[in-house]
Amino acid sequence: MTKMLFLGILLLSVILVDGHLPHELPDYVLPDSVPLKDGDSFDYIVVGAGGAGTPAAARLALSGASVLLVEAGGDPNLNTRIPGLYSTLLGSALDWQYPTVTNNMSCLSSVGKQCRFGRGKCLGGSTSINFMMYVRGNHRDYNELGFNGWAWEDLKPYFLKYEGLQDLDKLPYTSIPYHNTTGTMKIGFFANPENSWHSRTIRGYRHLNFPYNYDVNAKSQIGISQVIGYVHEGERMSTARGYLARDDVKSALKVTKNTHCTGVILDKRNNAIGIKAVVKGRTLQLYARKEVIISAGTIGTPQILMLSGIGPKAHLKDLGIPVRADLPVGDSLTDHVFPQLYVSVNPDTSLPSQDEAMERWLYNRTGPLASIGITDLTAFLNTRCYDIIQRKLIYNSSDCEISTMQLANSYVGLYQPSSSLNEGIAQQLTAANKNKALILFGPLVLRPFSRGSIRLASRDPLQKPSIFPNYLSDERDVDEMLRGIIIVEHLMETPEYKAHYASIVHLKLPGCPEYANDREGYWRCYCRHMTSSLLHAVGTARLGPVVDPQQRVHGVKRLRVADLSVLPEVPRGNTAAVAIAIGERVADVILKDAKKF
Ligand SMILES: Cc1cc2nc3c(=O)[nH]c(=O)nc-3n(C[C@H](O)[C@H](O)[C@H](O)COP(=O)(O)OP(=O)(O)OC[C@H]3O[C@@H](n4cnc5c(N)ncnc54)[C@H](O)[C@@H]3O)c2cc1C
Ligand SMILES: *[C@@H]1O[C@H](CO)[C@@H](O)[C@H](O)[C@H]1NC(C)=O
Ligand SMILES: *[C@@H]1O[C@H](CO)[C@@H](O)[C@H](O)[C@H]1NC(C)=O
Ligand SMILES: *[C@@H]1O[C@H](CO)[C@@H](O)[C@H](O)[C@H]1NC(C)=O
Ligand SMILES: *[C@@H]1O[C@H](CO)[C@@H](O)[C@H](O)[C@H]1NC(C)=O
């Protein structure tokens, strides 16, 4: 992939004309930064131009209010626009690359035993660097929350409000009530990756009796699906493109880039009256006449709150930060976690060359680079409904609708040692990749029991916070992983995979039993070594103890949180869709509240 990236940059630099792509389709232009002075004021300030903050700010501005959107990063680069380069963005300059603290029980084969915690740092936030899969989760995720205004039927209008599905005609009629075709986020199926492992993988799951599910965002999630993506005319659809590139939004909204928020300004009566932010080394005080909305994500948001004196009393006291509201900010971090399982297979030799693929994308926005390979395939299931003896997914109870696992995958033609796995593992994977392709399988635990936390590392607002993912501190999460590994083992024995000599790579892991001697012991140990996350963390400013159902922070006035940190539990699915819905929702709630006065 690094090779592909390099090639991409090379080709782009040769072909780029005035920074624009040779393109017959309309290009899009993101807003410029507004010049700011110390003391400037607005009706609303929204911090973080990511999945949730961007729609929140755009909708407030379109209502006629004066709104400033504050983003620590700059513009996303051209690589973010090419779907096929999705796996090169993590670890790049657009990633915060947060370090994490080990719990000595997970990610043991990563460098420094540190689990990787990437997040987007640019307009669009993580939606500019993510894998673009459009999945809303299970309706139960919202019904189970038990908060007013957060049930599926309450949130559905916000999901629909932004959805601009271009491919409704490719879905069954029963899908119609679940979609909108005219929203601002234009989405659709990815291009054909032209990789024979795509259809083979679907047939493999079908062999294990997984139903083919045409639409994970309709009635049921269960089965093997090709999901819709945040992709339009062969290019990524981030919230930056979907909202900020619109002319009406550009003329209504003020955006400031490369502006790092370092705290909320509270007056003596705990009213949030503005923020502090560092721009080009200068600290500015910026004021909000009505409200401040923090949308800096599951890591950025608790950091800003704690720096402002909103957080656990003992921790703030330790750092000498005056306590303004004693709340469990930063607690209850939870995330989708999986063991990275590498499968060695015969490569697809008919794939177009990298040069050809790049040329096709550049001129026509088609070909494998307009896809995310086989990653748009995903399977949802309740592992308790997989019959190990019969090797098939069954449906013997209504609980089988409650997914406990998502099986994700990624085709790795040429393995490039990643910065996160240690040298010993990288060497084994490079060896396994000789004359073979690798497919990475991720059996994701959708509802982990383990909980982590976020704390300030220091009072310095520009220092990254301490992240304790604490994955696999609860053995039940490993139990669930084991149930998933068995399914991947069975998948390898389906005729589709077997015919192409597929086999799981049994990595040699120091301190783990041999696979041949103790299969279960090996896999349990493997899960603790090869732990990874799909970067869906939530929970650090959660509904209930930290914010009320209107997303107002307890004990403080005029301050709301709008991003994934408000969700107490991670949804059973990829998280960008709900992040955008949360941004749409907060704008609606604020505007309704404003009318009351
Ligand atoms: C590599 C990767 C792959 C993923 N794949 C998928 C996928 O395929 N499908 C899916 O649905 N989800 C996916 N996700 C998850 C999804 O993108 C995120 O859950 C979602 O974008 C979160 O939205 P958010 O608004 O909470 O935070 P973000 O989108 O992360 O936005 C937070 C914003 O706040 C800014 N910020 C942070 N701190 C400050 C500060 N102090 N001052 C100013 N600005 C600040 C950040 O720069 C960022 O722009 C993926 C995530 C990653 C990282
Ligand atoms: C992990 O192990 C290191 C080295 O032994 C130790 O310093 C650290 O405190 C341990 N961390 C935890 C959370 O146990
Ligand atoms: C579909 O999107 C349009 C444009 O945002 C919006 O006006 C309309 O209300 C949406 N439809 C539904 C059912 O939400
Ligand atoms: C682009 O599409 C046109 C029309 O289908 C085709 O003739 C041309 O060869 C394509 N260009 C590339 C580089 O694939
Ligand atoms: C359904 O089948 C699974 C797998 O065979 C079994 O473990 C489970 O107990 C069954 N559940 C019910 C309600 O029969």
Coordinates of C-alpha atoms in Angstrom, one line a residue, residues 28 30-31 49 54 76 123-124 127-128 185 238-246:
Y28 CA -15.4 20.9 -4.9
L30 CA -13.6 23.8 0.8
P31 CA -14.0 27.0 2.8
A49 CA -15.1 19.9 12.2
T54 CA -19.6 19.8 10.8
P76 CA -7.8 17.0 3.8
L123 CA -11.9 19.2 7.9
G124 CA -14.2 16.2 8.1
T127 CA -14.8 11.0 8.1
S128 CA -11.9 12.2 6.0
M185 CA -24.3 13.3 2.1
S238 CA -16.6 13.2 4.0
T239 CA -18.7 15.6 6.0
A240 CA -16.3 18.3 4.7
R241 CA -17.4 17.5 1.2
G242 CA -21.0 16.9 2.1
Y243 CA -21.6 20.0 4.1
L244 CA -18.7 22.5 4.0
A245 CA -18.3 22.5 0.2
R246 CA -21.9 23.7 -0.3

